[in-house]
PDB file of C-alpha atoms in Angstrom:
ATOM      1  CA  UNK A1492       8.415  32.180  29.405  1.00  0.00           C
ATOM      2  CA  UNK A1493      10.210  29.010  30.840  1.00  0.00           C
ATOM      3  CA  UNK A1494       6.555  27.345  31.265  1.00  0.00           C
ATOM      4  CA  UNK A1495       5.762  28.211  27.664  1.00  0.00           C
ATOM      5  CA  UNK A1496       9.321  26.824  26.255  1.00  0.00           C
ATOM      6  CA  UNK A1497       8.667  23.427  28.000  1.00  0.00           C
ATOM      7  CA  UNK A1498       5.397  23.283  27.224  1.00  0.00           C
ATOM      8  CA  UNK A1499       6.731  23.420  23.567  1.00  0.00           C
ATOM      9  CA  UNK A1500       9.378  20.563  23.686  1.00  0.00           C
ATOM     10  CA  UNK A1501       6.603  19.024  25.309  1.00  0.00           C
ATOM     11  CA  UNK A1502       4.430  19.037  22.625  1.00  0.00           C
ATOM     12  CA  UNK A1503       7.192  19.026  20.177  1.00  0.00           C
ATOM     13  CA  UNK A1504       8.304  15.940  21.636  1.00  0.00           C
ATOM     14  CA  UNK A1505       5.145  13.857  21.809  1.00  0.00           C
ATOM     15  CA  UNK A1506       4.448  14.528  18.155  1.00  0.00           C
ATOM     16  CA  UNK A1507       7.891  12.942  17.297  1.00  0.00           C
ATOM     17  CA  UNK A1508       7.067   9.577  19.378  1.00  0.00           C
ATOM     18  CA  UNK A1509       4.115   9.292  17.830  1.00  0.00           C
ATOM     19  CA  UNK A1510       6.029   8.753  14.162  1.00  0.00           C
ATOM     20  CA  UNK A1511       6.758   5.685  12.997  1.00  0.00           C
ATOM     21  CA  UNK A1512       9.338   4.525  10.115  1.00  0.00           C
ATOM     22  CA  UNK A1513       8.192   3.396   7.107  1.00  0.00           C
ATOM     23  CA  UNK A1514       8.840  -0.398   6.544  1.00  0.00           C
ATOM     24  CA  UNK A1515       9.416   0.380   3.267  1.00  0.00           C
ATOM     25  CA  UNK A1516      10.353   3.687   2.274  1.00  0.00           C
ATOM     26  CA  UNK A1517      14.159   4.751   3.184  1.00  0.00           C
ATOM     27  CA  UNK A1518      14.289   7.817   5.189  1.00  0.00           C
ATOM     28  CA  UNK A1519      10.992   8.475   6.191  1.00  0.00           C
ATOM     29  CA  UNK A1520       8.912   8.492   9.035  1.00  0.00           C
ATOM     30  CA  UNK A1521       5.391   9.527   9.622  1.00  0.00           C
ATOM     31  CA  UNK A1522       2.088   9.142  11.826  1.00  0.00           C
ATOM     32  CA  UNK A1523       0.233   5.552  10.597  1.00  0.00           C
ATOM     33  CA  UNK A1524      -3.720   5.722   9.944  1.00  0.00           C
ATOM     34  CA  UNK A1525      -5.449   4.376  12.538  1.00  0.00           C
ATOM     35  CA  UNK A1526      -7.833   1.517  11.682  1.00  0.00           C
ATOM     36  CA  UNK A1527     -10.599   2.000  14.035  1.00  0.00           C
ATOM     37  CA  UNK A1528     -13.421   3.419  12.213  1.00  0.00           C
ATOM     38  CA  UNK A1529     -12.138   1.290   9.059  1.00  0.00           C
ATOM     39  CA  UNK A1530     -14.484  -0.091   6.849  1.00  0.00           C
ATOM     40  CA  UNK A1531     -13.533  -4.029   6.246  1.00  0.00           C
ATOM     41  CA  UNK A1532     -14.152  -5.055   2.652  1.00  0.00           C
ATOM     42  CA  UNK A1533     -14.264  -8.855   1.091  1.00  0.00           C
ATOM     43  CA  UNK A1534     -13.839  -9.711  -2.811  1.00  0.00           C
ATOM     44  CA  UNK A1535     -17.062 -10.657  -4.561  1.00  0.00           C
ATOM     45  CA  UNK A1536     -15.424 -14.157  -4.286  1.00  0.00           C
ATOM     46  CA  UNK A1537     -15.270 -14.110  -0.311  1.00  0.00           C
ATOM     47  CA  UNK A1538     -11.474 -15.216  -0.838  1.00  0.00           C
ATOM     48  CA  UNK A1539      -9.979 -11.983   0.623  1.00  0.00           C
ATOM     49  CA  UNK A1540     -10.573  -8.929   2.526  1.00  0.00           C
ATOM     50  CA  UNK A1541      -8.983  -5.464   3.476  1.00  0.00           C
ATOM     51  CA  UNK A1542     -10.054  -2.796   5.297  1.00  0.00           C
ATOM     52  CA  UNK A1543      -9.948   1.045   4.300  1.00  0.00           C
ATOM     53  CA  UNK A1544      -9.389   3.929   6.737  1.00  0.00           C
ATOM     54  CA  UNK A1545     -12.956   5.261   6.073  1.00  0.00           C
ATOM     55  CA  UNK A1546     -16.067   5.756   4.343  1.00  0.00           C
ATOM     56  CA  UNK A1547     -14.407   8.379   2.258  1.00  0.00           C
ATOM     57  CA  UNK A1548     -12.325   5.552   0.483  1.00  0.00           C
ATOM     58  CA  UNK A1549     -15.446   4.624  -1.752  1.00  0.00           C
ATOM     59  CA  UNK A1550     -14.541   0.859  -1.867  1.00  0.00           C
ATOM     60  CA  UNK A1551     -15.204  -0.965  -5.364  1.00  0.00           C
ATOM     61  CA  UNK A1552     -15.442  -4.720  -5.777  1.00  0.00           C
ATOM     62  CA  UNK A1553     -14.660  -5.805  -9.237  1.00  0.00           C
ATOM     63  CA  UNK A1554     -14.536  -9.237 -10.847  1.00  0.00           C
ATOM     64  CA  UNK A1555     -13.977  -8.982 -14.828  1.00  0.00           C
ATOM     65  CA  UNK A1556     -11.451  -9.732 -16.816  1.00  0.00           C
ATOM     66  CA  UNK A1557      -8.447  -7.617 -15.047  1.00  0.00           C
ATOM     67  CA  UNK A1558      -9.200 -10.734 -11.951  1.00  0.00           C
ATOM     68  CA  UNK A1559     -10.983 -10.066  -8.873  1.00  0.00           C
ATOM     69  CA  UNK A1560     -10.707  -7.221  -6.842  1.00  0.00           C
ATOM     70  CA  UNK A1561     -10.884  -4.345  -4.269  1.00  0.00           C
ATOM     71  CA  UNK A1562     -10.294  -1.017  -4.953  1.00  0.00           C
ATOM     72  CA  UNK A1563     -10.673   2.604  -2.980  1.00  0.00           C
ATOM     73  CA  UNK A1564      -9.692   5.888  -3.929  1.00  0.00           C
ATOM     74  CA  UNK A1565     -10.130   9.269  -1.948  1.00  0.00           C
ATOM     75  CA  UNK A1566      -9.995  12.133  -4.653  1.00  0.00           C
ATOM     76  CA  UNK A1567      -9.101  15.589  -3.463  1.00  0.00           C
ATOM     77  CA  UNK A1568      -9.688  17.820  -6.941  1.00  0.00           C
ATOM     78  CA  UNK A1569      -7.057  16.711  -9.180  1.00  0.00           C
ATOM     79  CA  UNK A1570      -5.102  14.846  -6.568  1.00  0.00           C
ATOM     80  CA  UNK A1571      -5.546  10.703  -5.166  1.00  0.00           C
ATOM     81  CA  UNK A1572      -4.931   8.514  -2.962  1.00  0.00           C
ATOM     82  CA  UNK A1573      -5.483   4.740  -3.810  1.00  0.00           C
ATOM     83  CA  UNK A1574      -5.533   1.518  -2.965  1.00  0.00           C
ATOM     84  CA  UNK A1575      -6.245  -1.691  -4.814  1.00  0.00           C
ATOM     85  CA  UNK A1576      -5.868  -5.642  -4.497  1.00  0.00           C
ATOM     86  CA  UNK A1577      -6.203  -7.940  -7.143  1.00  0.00           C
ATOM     87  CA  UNK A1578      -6.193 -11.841  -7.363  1.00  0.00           C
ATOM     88  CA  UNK A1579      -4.954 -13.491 -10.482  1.00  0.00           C
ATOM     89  CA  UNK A1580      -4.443 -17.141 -11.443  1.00  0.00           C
ATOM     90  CA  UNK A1581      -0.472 -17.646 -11.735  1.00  0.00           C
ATOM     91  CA  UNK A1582       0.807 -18.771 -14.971  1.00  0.00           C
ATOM     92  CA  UNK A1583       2.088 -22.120 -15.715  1.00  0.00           C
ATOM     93  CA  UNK A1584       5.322 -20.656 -15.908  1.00  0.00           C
ATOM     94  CA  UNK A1585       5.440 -18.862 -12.382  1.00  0.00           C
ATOM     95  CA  UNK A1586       8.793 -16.810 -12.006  1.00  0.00           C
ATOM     96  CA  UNK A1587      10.751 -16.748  -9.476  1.00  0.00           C
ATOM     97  CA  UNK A1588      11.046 -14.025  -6.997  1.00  0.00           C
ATOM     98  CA  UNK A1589      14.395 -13.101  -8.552  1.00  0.00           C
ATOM     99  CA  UNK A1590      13.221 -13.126 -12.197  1.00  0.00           C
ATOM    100  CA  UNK A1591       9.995 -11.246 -10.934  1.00  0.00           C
ATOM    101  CA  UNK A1592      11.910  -8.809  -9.513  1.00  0.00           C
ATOM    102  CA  UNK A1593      14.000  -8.440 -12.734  1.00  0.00           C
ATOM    103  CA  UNK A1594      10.811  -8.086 -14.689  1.00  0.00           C
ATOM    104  CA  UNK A1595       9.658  -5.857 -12.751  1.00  0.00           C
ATOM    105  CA  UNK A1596      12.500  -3.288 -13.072  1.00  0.00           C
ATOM    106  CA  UNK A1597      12.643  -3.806 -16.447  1.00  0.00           C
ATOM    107  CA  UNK A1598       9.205  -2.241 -17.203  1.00  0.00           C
ATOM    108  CA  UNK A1599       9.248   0.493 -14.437  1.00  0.00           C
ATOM    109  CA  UNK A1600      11.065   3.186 -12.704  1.00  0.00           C
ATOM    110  CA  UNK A1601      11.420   1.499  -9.436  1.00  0.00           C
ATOM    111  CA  UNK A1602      13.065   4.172  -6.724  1.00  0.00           C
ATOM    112  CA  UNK A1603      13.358   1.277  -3.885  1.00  0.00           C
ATOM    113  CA  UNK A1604      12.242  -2.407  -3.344  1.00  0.00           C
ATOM    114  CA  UNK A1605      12.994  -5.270  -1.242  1.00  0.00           C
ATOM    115  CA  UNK A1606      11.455  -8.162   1.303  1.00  0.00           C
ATOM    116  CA  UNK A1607       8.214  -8.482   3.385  1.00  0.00           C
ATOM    117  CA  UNK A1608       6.089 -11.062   4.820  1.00  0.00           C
ATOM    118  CA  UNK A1609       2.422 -11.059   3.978  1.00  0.00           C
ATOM    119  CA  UNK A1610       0.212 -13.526   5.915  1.00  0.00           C
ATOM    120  CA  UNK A1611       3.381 -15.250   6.688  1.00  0.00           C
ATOM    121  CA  UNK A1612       4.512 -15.451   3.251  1.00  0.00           C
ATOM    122  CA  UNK A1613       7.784 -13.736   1.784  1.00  0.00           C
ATOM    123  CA  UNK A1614       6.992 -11.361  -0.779  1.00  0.00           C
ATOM    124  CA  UNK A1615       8.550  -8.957  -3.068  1.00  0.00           C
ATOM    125  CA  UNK A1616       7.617  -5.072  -3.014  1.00  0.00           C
ATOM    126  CA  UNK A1617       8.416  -2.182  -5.016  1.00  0.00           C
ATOM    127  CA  UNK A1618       8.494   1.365  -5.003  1.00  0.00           C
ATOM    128  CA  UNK A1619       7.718   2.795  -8.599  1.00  0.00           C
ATOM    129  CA  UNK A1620       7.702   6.333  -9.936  1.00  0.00           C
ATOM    130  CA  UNK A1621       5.261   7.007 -12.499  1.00  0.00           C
ATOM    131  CA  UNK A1622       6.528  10.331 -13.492  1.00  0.00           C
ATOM    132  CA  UNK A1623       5.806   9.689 -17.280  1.00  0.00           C
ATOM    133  CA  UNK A1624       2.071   9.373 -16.548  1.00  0.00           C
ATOM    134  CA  UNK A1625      -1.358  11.756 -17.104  1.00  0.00           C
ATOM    135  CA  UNK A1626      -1.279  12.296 -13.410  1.00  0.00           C
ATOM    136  CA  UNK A1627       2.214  11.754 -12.082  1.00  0.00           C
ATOM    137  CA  UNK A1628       2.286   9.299  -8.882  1.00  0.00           C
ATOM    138  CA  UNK A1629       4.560   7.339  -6.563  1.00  0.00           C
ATOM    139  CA  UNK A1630       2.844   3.395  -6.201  1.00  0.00           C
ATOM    140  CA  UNK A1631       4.006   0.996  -3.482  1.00  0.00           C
ATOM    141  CA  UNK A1632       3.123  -2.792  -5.040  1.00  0.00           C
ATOM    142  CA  UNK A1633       3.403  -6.045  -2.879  1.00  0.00           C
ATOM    143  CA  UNK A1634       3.050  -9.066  -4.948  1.00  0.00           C
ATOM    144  CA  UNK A1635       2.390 -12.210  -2.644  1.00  0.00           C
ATOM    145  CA  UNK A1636       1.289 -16.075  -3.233  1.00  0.00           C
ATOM    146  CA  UNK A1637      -1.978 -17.415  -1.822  1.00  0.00           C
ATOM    147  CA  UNK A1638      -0.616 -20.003   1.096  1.00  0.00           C
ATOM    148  CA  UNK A1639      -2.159 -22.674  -0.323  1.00  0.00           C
ATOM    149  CA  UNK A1640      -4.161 -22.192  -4.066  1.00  0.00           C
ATOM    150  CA  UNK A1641      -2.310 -21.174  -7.140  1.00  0.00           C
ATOM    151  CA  UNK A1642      -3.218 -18.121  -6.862  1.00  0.00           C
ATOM    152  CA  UNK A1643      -1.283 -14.529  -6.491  1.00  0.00           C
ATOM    153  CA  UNK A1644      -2.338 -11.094  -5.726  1.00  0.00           C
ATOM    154  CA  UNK A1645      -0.872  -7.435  -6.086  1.00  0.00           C
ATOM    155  CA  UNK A1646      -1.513  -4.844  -3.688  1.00  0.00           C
ATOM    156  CA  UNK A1647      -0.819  -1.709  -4.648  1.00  0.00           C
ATOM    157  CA  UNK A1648      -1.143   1.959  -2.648  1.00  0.00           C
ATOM    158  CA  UNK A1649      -0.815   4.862  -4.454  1.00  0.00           C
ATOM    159  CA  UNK A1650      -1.093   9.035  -4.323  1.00  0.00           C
ATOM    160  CA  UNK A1651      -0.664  11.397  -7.051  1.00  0.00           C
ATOM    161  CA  UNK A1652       2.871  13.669  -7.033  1.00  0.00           C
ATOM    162  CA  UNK A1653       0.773  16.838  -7.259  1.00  0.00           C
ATOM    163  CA  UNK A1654      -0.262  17.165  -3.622  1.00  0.00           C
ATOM    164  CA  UNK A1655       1.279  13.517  -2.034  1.00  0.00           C
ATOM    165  CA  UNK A1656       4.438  12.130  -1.707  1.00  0.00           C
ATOM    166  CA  UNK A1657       6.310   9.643   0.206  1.00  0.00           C
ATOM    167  CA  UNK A1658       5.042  10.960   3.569  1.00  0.00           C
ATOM    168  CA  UNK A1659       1.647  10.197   2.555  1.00  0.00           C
ATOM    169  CA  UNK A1660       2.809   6.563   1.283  1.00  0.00           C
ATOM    170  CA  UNK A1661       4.131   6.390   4.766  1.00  0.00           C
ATOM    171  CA  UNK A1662       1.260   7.161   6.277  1.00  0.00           C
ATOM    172  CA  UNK A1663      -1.042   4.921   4.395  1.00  0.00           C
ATOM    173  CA  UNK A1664       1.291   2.111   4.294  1.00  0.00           C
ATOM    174  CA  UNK A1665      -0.527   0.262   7.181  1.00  0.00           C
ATOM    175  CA  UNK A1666      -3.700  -0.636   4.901  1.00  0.00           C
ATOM    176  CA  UNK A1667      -1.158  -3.240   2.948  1.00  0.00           C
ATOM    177  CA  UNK A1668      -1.000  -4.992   6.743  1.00  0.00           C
ATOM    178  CA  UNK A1669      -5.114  -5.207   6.921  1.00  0.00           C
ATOM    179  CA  UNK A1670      -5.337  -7.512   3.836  1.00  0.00           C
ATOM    180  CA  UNK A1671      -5.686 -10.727   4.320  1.00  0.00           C
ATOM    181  CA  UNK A1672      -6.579 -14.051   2.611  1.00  0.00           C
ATOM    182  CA  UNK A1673     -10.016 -15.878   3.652  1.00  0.00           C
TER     183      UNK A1673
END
């Protein structure tokens, strides 16, 4: 009996260290993909890359008029899990991050948002709720400058509410870390 209880909080405790906290959802914590047997994709422009967990991501690379891109989704019947990059030319009239931010609550339902450094650049992200939508689903966006082109890109990871949550956000939330700028 006593070998079989610690065996337990053995096990019980290993899982535990292996969680991580989100870096950007409050109050949650969670087992990160691992990257290993990620598949590394680059824009049709060679300007950026990102790598997805696995084959089963079905990468797209898109350049039309909604700007160049990357995008993979896993579908699971009904339910998602996405992820998507896309480079736009910034306006003449580039915000700043505090009037971004304000635009960006003013057109969504934004649960949590803050502060992050992308390729060594401080950029704004955002929790939104889409609970108004076809297929209700949480989306993590980072918006971030190219270092040195006028040029910005959103990132964006998402899962539908019907099976995912913010554990699964949480869990995912490393793929925003493989993107990277060529």
């Amino acid at each position: 009996m006593k070998i079989r209880l610690l065996f337990l909080l053995t096990l019980a405790t290993s899982f535990y260290s292996c969680q991580e906290k989100s870096e950007f959802i409050s109050n949650c914590e969670c087992v990160k993909i691992d990257f290993k047997n990620g598949i590394k994709v680059t824009d049709n422009l060679d300007r950026f890359q990102a790598t997805f967990p696995n084959k089963n991501w079905e990468p797209y690379i898109h350049t039309d008029e909604l700007g160049n891109g990357i995008v993979g989704v896993v579908l699971d019947g009904s339910s998602f899990k996405s992820f998507g990059v896309t480079e736009l030319t910034k306006a003449k009239n580039w915000l700043n991050k505090k009037e971004q931010q304000a635009d960006i609550e003013s057109k969504y339902n934004v649960i949590e948002s803050g502060l992050t450094k992308i390729n060594g650049i401080e950029s704004l992200w955002n929790l939104v709720d889409f609970k108004n939508d076809s297929i209700p689903s949480l989306t993590l966006y980072i918006s971030t400058e190219h270092p040195t082109e006028n040029l910005f890109y959103t990132l964006n990871l998402s899962v539908s509410k019907d099976k995912y949550g913010k554990k699964e956000l949480c869990e995912l939330e490393n793929i925003m870390r493989t993107f990277h700028t060529n």
